Short mmCIF file of C-alpha atoms and ligand atoms in Angstrom, two decimals:
data_model
loop_
_atom_site.label_atom_id
_atom_site.label_comp_id
_atom_site.label_asym_id
_atom_site.label_seq_id
_atom_site.Cartn_x
_atom_site.Cartn_y
_atom_site.Cartn_z
CA MET A 1 0.18 0.28 0.51
CA ALA A 2 1.67 3.44 -0.88
CA GLU A 3 2.31 5.89 1.63
CA HIS A 4 0.11 9.06 1.99
CA ASN A 5 1.73 12.06 2.53
CA LEU A 6 -1.27 13.67 4.87
CA SER A 7 0.39 17.19 4.94
CA HIS A 8 -2.24 18.35 2.03
CA ILE A 9 -5.84 17.65 5.09
CA ASP A 10 -8.00 19.89 6.78
CA LEU A 11 -8.66 17.77 9.86
CA ASN A 12 -10.67 20.56 11.10
CA GLU A 13 -13.43 19.77 9.04
CA TYR A 14 -13.52 16.30 10.78
CA PRO A 15 -11.82 16.57 14.39
CA HIS A 16 -11.95 13.25 15.37
CA ILE A 17 -12.51 9.61 13.26
CA ASN A 18 -14.43 6.69 15.22
CA LYS A 19 -13.14 3.94 13.71
CA GLY A 20 -15.39 1.48 14.35
CA LEU A 21 -18.08 4.16 15.36
CA ASP A 22 -16.98 3.46 18.63
CA GLY A 23 -20.11 4.42 21.39
CA ILE A 24 -21.51 6.42 18.18
CA VAL A 25 -25.38 6.92 18.81
CA ALA A 26 -27.21 6.75 15.65
CA PHE A 27 -30.84 5.92 16.53
CA SER A 28 -33.14 5.34 19.13
CA THR A 29 -34.81 2.49 20.06
CA THR A 30 -37.56 0.32 21.80
CA LYS A 31 -36.07 -2.86 20.68
CA SER A 32 -33.19 -3.54 23.02
CA ASN A 33 -31.15 -2.13 25.40
CA ILE A 34 -26.83 -2.96 26.77
CA ASN A 35 -25.79 -2.31 30.20
CA GLY A 36 -21.77 -2.36 28.88
CA GLN A 37 -20.96 -2.16 32.69
CA THR A 38 -23.33 -4.10 34.50
CA GLY A 39 -23.51 -6.80 32.14
CA GLU A 40 -27.66 -6.10 31.84
CA LEU A 41 -29.77 -7.36 27.87
CA ILE A 42 -33.16 -6.28 28.49
CA TYR A 43 -35.71 -6.80 24.74
CA SER A 44 -38.20 -4.10 24.75
CA GLY A 45 -38.23 -3.75 28.35
CA TYR A 46 -37.74 -7.38 30.02
CA HIS A 47 -34.84 -8.27 31.88
CA ILE A 48 -32.67 -11.06 29.50
CA ASP A 49 -32.94 -13.39 32.49
CA THR A 50 -36.61 -12.91 33.20
CA LEU A 51 -37.25 -13.96 28.88
CA ALA A 52 -34.93 -17.00 29.49
CA GLU A 53 -36.96 -17.86 32.22
CA ASN A 54 -40.49 -17.25 31.19
CA ALA A 55 -40.16 -16.58 27.26
CA THR A 56 -40.80 -18.90 24.58
CA PHE A 57 -38.63 -17.37 20.78
CA GLU A 58 -42.33 -16.98 19.70
CA GLU A 59 -42.89 -14.20 21.90
CA VAL A 60 -39.95 -12.84 22.15
CA CYS A 61 -40.64 -12.52 18.49
CA PHE A 62 -43.98 -10.48 19.26
CA LEU A 63 -41.82 -8.98 21.46
CA LEU A 64 -40.06 -7.88 19.72
CA TRP A 65 -41.92 -6.63 16.46
CA TYR A 66 -45.03 -5.35 18.90
CA ASP A 67 -43.22 -4.13 21.95
CA ARG A 68 -45.62 -5.81 24.67
CA LEU A 69 -45.96 -9.34 24.65
CA PRO A 70 -48.60 -10.84 23.30
CA ASN A 71 -51.90 -12.67 24.61
CA GLN A 72 -52.83 -15.92 23.98
CA THR A 73 -55.09 -15.62 21.07
CA GLU A 74 -52.45 -13.69 19.70
CA LEU A 75 -49.63 -15.94 20.05
CA ASP A 76 -51.99 -18.88 18.79
CA GLU A 77 -52.34 -16.60 16.13
CA LEU A 78 -48.24 -16.21 15.35
CA HIS A 79 -47.42 -19.74 15.45
CA LYS A 80 -50.04 -21.04 12.80
CA LYS A 81 -48.39 -18.14 10.70
CA LEU A 82 -45.02 -19.72 10.89
CA GLN A 83 -46.24 -23.29 11.34
CA ALA A 84 -48.43 -22.24 8.28
CA ASN A 85 -45.80 -20.61 6.03
CA ARG A 86 -43.21 -23.65 6.88
CA GLU A 87 -42.72 -25.20 3.19
CA LEU A 88 -40.02 -23.33 0.71
CA PRO A 89 -41.41 -22.45 -2.61
CA GLU A 90 -40.07 -25.14 -5.13
CA PRO A 91 -37.36 -23.66 -7.43
CA VAL A 92 -35.63 -22.42 -3.87
CA LEU A 93 -36.26 -26.09 -2.12
CA THR A 94 -34.37 -27.41 -5.38
CA TYR A 95 -31.78 -24.79 -5.31
CA ILE A 96 -30.97 -25.95 -1.98
CA LYS A 97 -30.75 -28.96 -3.31
CA THR A 98 -28.91 -28.87 -6.13
CA THR A 99 -25.93 -26.27 -4.47
CA ASN A 100 -22.44 -27.13 -4.14
CA PRO A 101 -22.46 -29.58 -0.46
CA LYS A 102 -19.55 -28.01 0.28
CA ALA A 103 -21.30 -24.64 0.27
CA GLU A 104 -20.11 -22.13 3.52
CA PRO A 105 -24.56 -23.30 5.37
CA MET A 106 -24.48 -19.23 5.79
CA ALA A 107 -23.78 -18.77 2.44
CA VAL A 108 -26.96 -21.01 1.54
CA VAL A 109 -28.04 -19.51 3.39
CA ARG A 110 -28.06 -15.43 2.77
CA SER A 111 -28.69 -16.67 -0.49
CA ALA A 112 -31.86 -18.69 -0.12
CA VAL A 113 -33.22 -16.25 1.69
CA SER A 114 -32.51 -13.54 -1.06
CA MET A 115 -34.32 -15.82 -3.53
CA LEU A 116 -37.31 -16.17 -1.67
CA ALA A 117 -38.36 -11.79 -2.12
CA ASP A 118 -38.77 -13.84 -5.59
CA PHE A 119 -41.37 -16.19 -4.44
CA VAL A 120 -44.45 -12.95 -2.09
CA ASP A 121 -45.96 -11.10 -4.69
CA ASP A 122 -44.87 -7.48 -5.20
CA ASP A 123 -47.13 -5.37 -2.27
CA ALA A 124 -47.34 -7.83 0.92
CA SER A 125 -46.00 -6.09 4.00
CA ASP A 126 -43.74 -6.42 5.57
CA GLU A 127 -44.94 -7.91 8.61
CA TYR A 128 -46.08 -10.93 6.49
CA ASN A 129 -42.57 -11.16 4.94
CA ALA A 130 -41.24 -10.78 7.65
CA ILE A 131 -43.13 -13.95 8.71
CA ILE A 132 -42.18 -15.40 6.17
CA MET A 133 -38.31 -15.47 6.89
CA THR A 134 -38.62 -16.57 10.49
CA ALA A 135 -41.19 -19.64 8.92
CA GLN A 136 -38.56 -20.49 6.42
CA ILE A 137 -35.27 -20.13 7.50
CA PRO A 138 -35.68 -23.18 10.23
CA THR A 139 -36.44 -24.74 6.66
CA ILE A 140 -33.55 -24.03 4.36
CA ILE A 141 -30.67 -24.79 7.97
CA ALA A 142 -32.55 -27.87 7.87
CA ALA A 143 -32.71 -29.04 3.70
CA PHE A 144 -29.41 -27.69 3.20
CA ASP A 145 -27.55 -30.12 5.56
CA ARG A 146 -29.82 -32.68 4.68
CA ALA A 147 -28.66 -32.57 1.25
CA ARG A 148 -25.63 -32.03 1.79
CA ASN A 149 -25.19 -35.49 4.16
CA GLY A 150 -27.08 -38.14 0.93
CA LYS A 151 -30.05 -37.34 3.06
CA GLU A 152 -33.87 -37.21 2.01
CA VAL A 153 -35.68 -33.31 2.71
CA VAL A 154 -37.48 -32.99 5.36
CA ALA A 155 -40.96 -31.60 5.03
CA PRO A 156 -42.12 -29.04 8.13
CA LEU A 157 -44.83 -29.48 10.45
CA LYS A 158 -48.00 -27.95 10.28
CA ASP A 159 -47.58 -27.45 14.01
CA GLY A 160 -45.58 -27.11 17.31
CA SER A 161 -42.87 -24.58 18.45
CA THR A 162 -40.14 -23.16 15.64
CA ALA A 163 -37.31 -25.29 17.98
CA PHE A 164 -39.17 -28.55 17.92
CA ASN A 165 -40.12 -28.01 13.89
CA PHE A 166 -36.30 -27.63 13.29
CA LEU A 167 -35.06 -30.26 15.54
CA TYR A 168 -37.35 -32.51 13.53
CA MET A 169 -37.00 -31.33 10.37
CA LEU A 170 -32.63 -31.97 10.62
CA ASN A 171 -33.75 -35.21 12.00
CA ASP A 172 -36.05 -36.67 11.02
CA GLU A 173 -37.23 -37.35 14.19
CA LYS A 174 -39.01 -35.54 16.76
CA PRO A 175 -36.90 -34.69 19.73
CA GLY A 176 -37.56 -34.69 22.97
CA GLN A 177 -39.02 -32.33 25.42
CA ALA A 178 -35.31 -31.42 27.41
CA ALA A 179 -33.94 -30.25 23.65
CA GLU A 180 -37.10 -28.83 22.48
CA ARG A 181 -36.17 -26.50 26.22
CA VAL A 182 -32.80 -26.40 24.91
CA MET A 183 -33.06 -24.69 20.91
CA ASP A 184 -35.39 -22.75 22.47
CA LEU A 185 -33.75 -20.89 24.73
CA CYS A 186 -30.95 -20.20 22.58
CA LEU A 187 -33.34 -18.51 19.73
CA VAL A 188 -34.69 -16.51 23.11
CA LEU A 189 -31.54 -15.74 24.21
CA HIS A 190 -29.46 -14.85 21.05
CA ALA A 191 -32.75 -13.05 19.52
CA GLU A 192 -32.04 -9.24 19.70
CA HIS A 193 -28.88 -7.26 20.80
CA GLY A 194 -28.86 -3.37 19.93
CA MET A 195 -27.11 -1.88 17.08
CA ASN A 196 -24.58 -4.88 16.42
CA ALA A 197 -22.80 -5.74 12.72
CA SER A 198 -25.45 -7.48 11.28
CA THR A 199 -28.65 -5.04 12.90
CA PHE A 200 -26.46 -1.59 11.59
CA THR A 201 -26.31 -3.26 7.91
CA CYS A 202 -30.18 -4.40 8.11
CA ARG A 203 -30.75 -0.61 9.33
CA SER A 204 -28.34 1.09 6.90
CA ILE A 205 -29.92 -1.59 3.75
CA CYS A 206 -34.02 -0.30 5.91
CA ALA A 207 -31.96 3.50 5.72
CA THR A 208 -32.62 3.15 1.38
CA GLU A 209 -35.61 2.45 1.50
CA SER A 210 -34.92 -0.67 -0.20
CA ASP A 211 -37.38 -4.02 0.32
CA ILE A 212 -36.34 -6.48 3.98
CA PHE A 213 -35.17 -9.36 1.78
CA SER A 214 -32.25 -7.27 0.94
CA ALA A 215 -32.51 -5.72 4.59
CA VAL A 216 -32.16 -9.44 5.48
CA SER A 217 -30.01 -10.83 3.53
CA GLY A 218 -27.25 -8.31 4.09
CA ALA A 219 -27.77 -8.58 8.09
CA ILE A 220 -26.87 -12.88 7.09
CA GLY A 221 -23.77 -11.92 4.78
CA ALA A 222 -22.23 -9.49 8.46
CA LEU A 223 -23.20 -11.79 10.91
CA LYS A 224 -21.72 -14.69 8.75
CA GLY A 225 -17.94 -12.78 9.40
CA PRO A 226 -15.69 -14.82 12.91
CA LEU A 227 -15.41 -11.45 14.46
CA HIS A 228 -19.89 -11.47 14.96
CA GLY A 229 -22.15 -14.64 14.77
CA GLY A 230 -19.63 -17.26 12.72
CA ALA A 231 -17.30 -16.80 16.02
CA ASN A 232 -19.38 -19.69 16.88
CA THR A 233 -18.35 -22.18 14.21
CA ALA A 234 -15.09 -20.83 15.07
CA VAL A 235 -15.03 -21.28 19.21
CA MET A 236 -15.61 -25.54 18.29
CA ASN A 237 -13.63 -25.77 15.79
CA THR A 238 -11.20 -25.06 18.08
CA LEU A 239 -11.51 -27.29 21.00
CA LEU A 240 -12.18 -29.18 17.73
CA ILE A 241 -8.72 -28.75 17.82
CA LEU A 242 -7.90 -29.60 21.30
CA LYS A 243 -9.36 -33.34 20.93
CA GLU A 244 -7.59 -33.93 18.41
CA GLN A 245 -4.34 -33.24 20.56
CA GLY A 246 -6.19 -36.27 22.79
CA GLU A 247 -4.13 -36.94 26.40
CA ASN A 248 -1.51 -33.98 24.89
CA ALA A 249 -4.94 -31.18 24.76
CA ASP A 250 -4.16 -28.59 27.40
CA PRO A 251 -6.78 -25.56 27.02
CA VAL A 252 -4.42 -22.99 29.60
CA ALA A 253 -0.91 -24.05 27.21
CA PHE A 254 -2.68 -23.52 24.49
CA THR A 255 -4.18 -20.21 24.82
CA LYS A 256 -1.90 -18.49 25.59
CA ALA A 257 0.40 -19.76 23.20
CA LYS A 258 -2.19 -17.40 20.70
CA LEU A 259 -2.45 -15.17 22.56
CA ASP A 260 1.82 -14.22 22.52
CA ARG A 261 0.98 -14.72 18.58
CA LYS A 262 -1.22 -11.21 19.15
CA GLU A 263 -3.78 -14.43 17.51
CA LYS A 264 -7.83 -14.03 19.06
CA ILE A 265 -9.90 -16.11 21.34
CA MET A 266 -12.87 -16.24 18.96
CA GLY A 267 -15.68 -16.26 21.24
CA PHE A 268 -14.55 -13.16 23.86
CA GLY A 269 -14.69 -9.91 23.95
CA HIS A 270 -16.99 -7.69 23.24
CA ARG A 271 -17.54 -4.21 21.86
CA VAL A 272 -20.79 -3.15 23.87
CA TYR A 273 -19.43 -5.06 27.45
CA LYS A 274 -16.49 -4.60 29.70
CA THR A 275 -17.85 -7.93 31.53
CA PHE A 276 -19.35 -11.22 32.01
CA ASP A 277 -22.53 -10.73 28.42
CA PRO A 278 -25.03 -11.91 30.27
CA ARG A 279 -26.40 -14.46 27.56
CA ALA A 280 -22.92 -16.38 28.42
CA TYR A 281 -24.13 -16.97 31.92
CA HIS A 282 -27.94 -18.66 31.22
CA LEU A 283 -25.13 -20.54 27.54
CA ARG A 284 -22.34 -21.87 30.53
CA LYS A 285 -25.10 -23.18 32.80
CA MET A 286 -26.72 -24.97 29.67
CA SER A 287 -23.86 -26.17 28.56
CA LYS A 288 -22.45 -28.07 32.24
CA GLU A 289 -25.52 -29.66 32.12
CA LEU A 290 -25.82 -30.41 28.70
CA SER A 291 -22.22 -32.09 28.32
CA GLU A 292 -22.42 -34.61 31.25
CA GLU A 293 -25.70 -35.52 30.32
CA THR A 294 -23.72 -36.77 26.76
CA GLY A 295 -20.17 -38.03 27.69
CA HIS A 296 -19.14 -34.30 26.83
CA VAL A 297 -17.49 -33.24 30.29
CA TYR A 298 -13.97 -32.53 28.50
CA LEU A 299 -15.60 -30.31 26.58
CA TYR A 300 -16.72 -28.47 29.04
CA GLU A 301 -13.46 -28.27 31.05
CA TRP A 302 -11.55 -27.27 28.33
CA SER A 303 -14.00 -24.33 27.83
CA GLU A 304 -14.20 -23.19 31.44
CA ALA A 305 -10.07 -22.96 31.77
CA MET A 306 -10.22 -21.40 28.71
CA VAL A 307 -11.97 -18.58 30.26
CA LYS A 308 -10.42 -18.49 34.21
CA THR A 309 -7.17 -18.02 30.95
CA MET A 310 -7.94 -14.67 29.37
CA LYS A 311 -9.52 -13.54 32.22
CA GLU A 312 -6.34 -14.26 34.58
CA GLU A 313 -4.47 -13.02 30.79
CA LYS A 314 -6.35 -10.51 29.69
CA ASN A 315 -9.01 -9.95 31.47
CA ILE A 316 -11.56 -10.48 28.89
CA ASP A 317 -14.82 -12.42 29.21
CA PRO A 318 -16.76 -14.94 26.55
CA ASN A 319 -19.98 -13.65 25.32
CA VAL A 320 -22.94 -15.40 23.22
CA ASP A 321 -20.59 -17.59 21.54
CA PHE A 322 -18.16 -18.53 23.46
CA PHE A 323 -20.78 -21.71 25.03
CA SER A 324 -23.40 -21.83 22.78
CA ALA A 325 -21.24 -24.11 20.55
CA THR A 326 -20.48 -26.29 23.32
CA VAL A 327 -24.59 -26.70 24.10
CA TYR A 328 -24.81 -27.25 20.24
CA TYR A 329 -22.28 -30.26 19.70
CA SER A 330 -23.70 -32.32 22.69
CA ILE A 331 -27.46 -31.79 21.10
CA GLY A 332 -25.73 -33.01 17.72
CA ILE A 333 -25.61 -30.34 16.00
CA GLN A 334 -22.54 -29.51 13.32
CA PRO A 335 -20.76 -26.77 14.31
CA ASP A 336 -20.48 -25.15 11.06
CA LEU A 337 -24.42 -24.42 11.71
CA TYR A 338 -24.12 -22.68 14.40
CA THR A 339 -24.13 -19.30 13.11
CA CYS A 340 -27.08 -20.28 10.70
CA ILE A 341 -28.75 -20.91 14.22
CA PHE A 342 -27.85 -17.48 15.37
CA ALA A 343 -29.04 -15.50 11.63
CA MET A 344 -32.42 -18.34 12.33
CA SER A 345 -33.14 -16.68 16.01
CA ARG A 346 -32.32 -13.12 15.28
CA ILE A 347 -34.34 -12.77 11.93
CA SER A 348 -36.83 -11.80 15.59
CA GLY A 349 -33.95 -8.63 15.91
CA TRP A 350 -33.38 -7.67 12.68
CA THR A 351 -37.35 -7.00 11.18
CA ALA A 352 -37.85 -6.14 14.26
CA HIS A 353 -35.27 -3.32 13.49
CA PHE A 354 -36.15 -3.03 10.52
CA PHE A 355 -39.80 -1.67 10.97
CA GLU A 356 -37.98 0.64 13.94
CA GLN A 357 -36.21 2.09 11.41
CA LYS A 358 -39.03 2.39 8.47
CA ALA A 359 -41.40 3.57 10.54
CA ASN A 360 -38.80 7.29 11.55
CA ASN A 361 -36.44 6.93 8.47
CA ARG A 362 -33.38 9.22 7.33
CA LEU A 363 -30.54 8.15 5.26
CA ILE A 364 -27.84 6.62 6.57
CA ARG A 365 -24.10 8.11 5.86
CA PRO A 366 -21.26 8.88 7.46
CA ARG A 367 -17.92 10.28 6.20
CA ALA A 368 -14.91 9.08 5.77
CA LEU A 369 -11.03 10.75 5.73
CA TYR A 370 -9.79 12.03 2.41
CA ILE A 371 -6.44 10.35 2.80
CA GLY A 372 -4.99 10.36 -0.44
CA GLU A 373 -3.80 12.85 -3.11
CA LYS A 374 -5.19 15.87 -5.26
CA ASN A 375 -4.88 17.05 -7.97
CA LEU A 376 -3.01 14.83 -9.60
CA PRO A 377 -1.59 15.08 -13.72
CA TRP A 378 -2.95 12.23 -15.87
CA THR A 379 -0.15 10.37 -17.02
CA PRO A 380 -1.34 9.14 -20.49
CA VAL A 381 -1.29 4.69 -20.25
CA GLU A 382 1.82 4.63 -22.70
CA ASP A 383 3.77 6.61 -19.85
CA ARG A 384 2.77 5.48 -16.68
N1 ACO B 401 -8.52 -12.38 22.46
C1 ACO B 401 -7.91 -11.96 22.54
N2 ACO B 401 -7.96 -10.43 22.17
C2 ACO B 401 -8.23 -9.50 22.06
C3 ACO B 401 -9.94 -10.30 22.00
C4 ACO B 401 -10.04 -11.45 22.10
N3 ACO B 401 -11.14 -12.95 21.44
N4 ACO B 401 -11.59 -10.13 22.00
C5 ACO B 401 -10.65 -8.49 22.53
N5 ACO B 401 -8.61 -8.63 22.34
C6 ACO B 401 -8.62 -7.62 22.73
C7 ACO B 401 -7.71 -6.92 21.21
O1 ACO B 401 -6.76 -7.55 21.18
C8 ACO B 401 -7.34 -5.84 21.98
O2 ACO B 401 -5.58 -5.61 22.58
P1 ACO B 401 -5.18 -4.34 22.93
O3 ACO B 401 -5.66 -3.08 22.74
O4 ACO B 401 -3.38 -5.22 23.09
O5 ACO B 401 -4.89 -4.74 20.94
C9 ACO B 401 -8.79 -5.54 23.02
O6 ACO B 401 -8.57 -6.57 23.68
C10 ACO B 401 -9.42 -4.17 22.16
O7 ACO B 401 -10.01 -5.41 21.45
P2 ACO B 401 -10.36 -4.62 19.53
O8 ACO B 401 -10.14 -5.99 18.94
O9 ACO B 401 -9.79 -3.67 19.78
O10 ACO B 401 -12.16 -4.93 20.01
P3 ACO B 401 -13.15 -4.00 19.25
O11 ACO B 401 -14.10 -3.70 19.99
O12 ACO B 401 -13.08 -3.30 17.97
O13 ACO B 401 -13.42 -5.07 18.94
C11 ACO B 401 -14.95 -8.12 19.22
C12 ACO B 401 -14.34 -6.55 19.30
C13 ACO B 401 -14.57 -7.90 17.36
C14 ACO B 401 -16.22 -9.22 19.68
C15 ACO B 401 -13.59 -8.77 19.35
O14 ACO B 401 -13.13 -9.03 21.06
C16 ACO B 401 -12.99 -9.82 18.99
O15 ACO B 401 -12.37 -9.98 18.08
N6 ACO B 401 -13.96 -11.65 19.39
C17 ACO B 401 -13.20 -12.78 19.14
C18 ACO B 401 -14.58 -12.55 18.06
C19 ACO B 401 -16.05 -12.85 19.33
O16 ACO B 401 -15.66 -13.87 19.81
N7 ACO B 401 -16.61 -12.39 18.13
C20 ACO B 401 -18.03 -12.44 18.50
C21 ACO B 401 -18.34 -11.02 19.59
S1 ACO B 401 -20.47 -11.22 20.04
C22 ACO B 401 -21.15 -11.24 18.98
O17 ACO B 401 -21.18 -10.84 17.63
C23 ACO B 401 -22.09 -11.60 18.25
#
């Protein structure tokens, strides 16, 4: 990269460059509040612990979309709408069955969600389209996983919760109550989280007056990155590297060696939380219980050893992605699907933010400080 002489730059025009928009407040929202100092998270008025204990994913969807909890009739109606819209349009299913089985699952989810736009009426409401995506993302993920493994794709059920139906489509077997509850709780915990990179992307696309499918497709692309939602798959890959080391596996030495090489440890750190991520408490508890039940207790112990090492070495705590990895592993989900499950939940938050942005819109347009040359003379191609 060329060295730049910055002497011509008028820094008064841009008194402060905020790399990563750290701490910038550019929106108001009723969807969630994060207190990064105390480690508290609220979705539309309700503490995450209250929701984790009491809410289903469908109740959280309604809460985020309408800023209040549904009554029984409204909840039943939402369930019915989701259940009635789970089947994919045939061309989308054909794409999923015929695409490269080695494709990244998040890339397939992104492309398939983008295709869904072609099969709704132009005048369909944003609310209807949000239901379509919330109902069909689980079908996309399960269909791709089965197709890539040479298995028959399982048609969605016309009843049951999102969590139940997803596990059923993935495994061709109805899950037990405990597995459904684990899946549902994971969906509740991942549903919404302020102005993270994917939600910002969603709102930026919405602000151009583009459509909700474009906004969500962009958000999925942002979530895919390992510094955002992609971290949960990366966490599991780290633990699997340790597993391959067999008796020599040493999570403390492994973590320290990575830190010495200035590498990031996936599943740790957060732009907003300067303490333990409140979602991680719930996932940690689940990870412990499930790893004991399923004989993966060593994975949980290695995770805890990494948490302790990161605290001692860097004073950095785990984020939502750290313990979710072992939770999904314990319920038998392939590591490269973890970020897709994140998207399957976060669709609720993205679409809620889309509605909010649209209701009070202004084009999102920050500026960049130009640090290149100015007024260079033109050089003909033969002289360059
Ligand atoms: N491992 C090691 N060091 C870390 C980590 C980590 N996971 N996270 C932060 N740090 C260190 C950085 O090296 C840096 O140290 P330095 O000041 O000595 O250079 C300092 O902490 C600040 O880190 P930044 O990357 O500047 O913090 P930022 O707020 O920009 O990044 C992020 C936050 C991207 C989440 C970061 O912590 C990270 O990369 N974590 C790993 C990836 C991850 O788990 N992402 C998921 C986040 S949650 C979510 O999106 C769902």
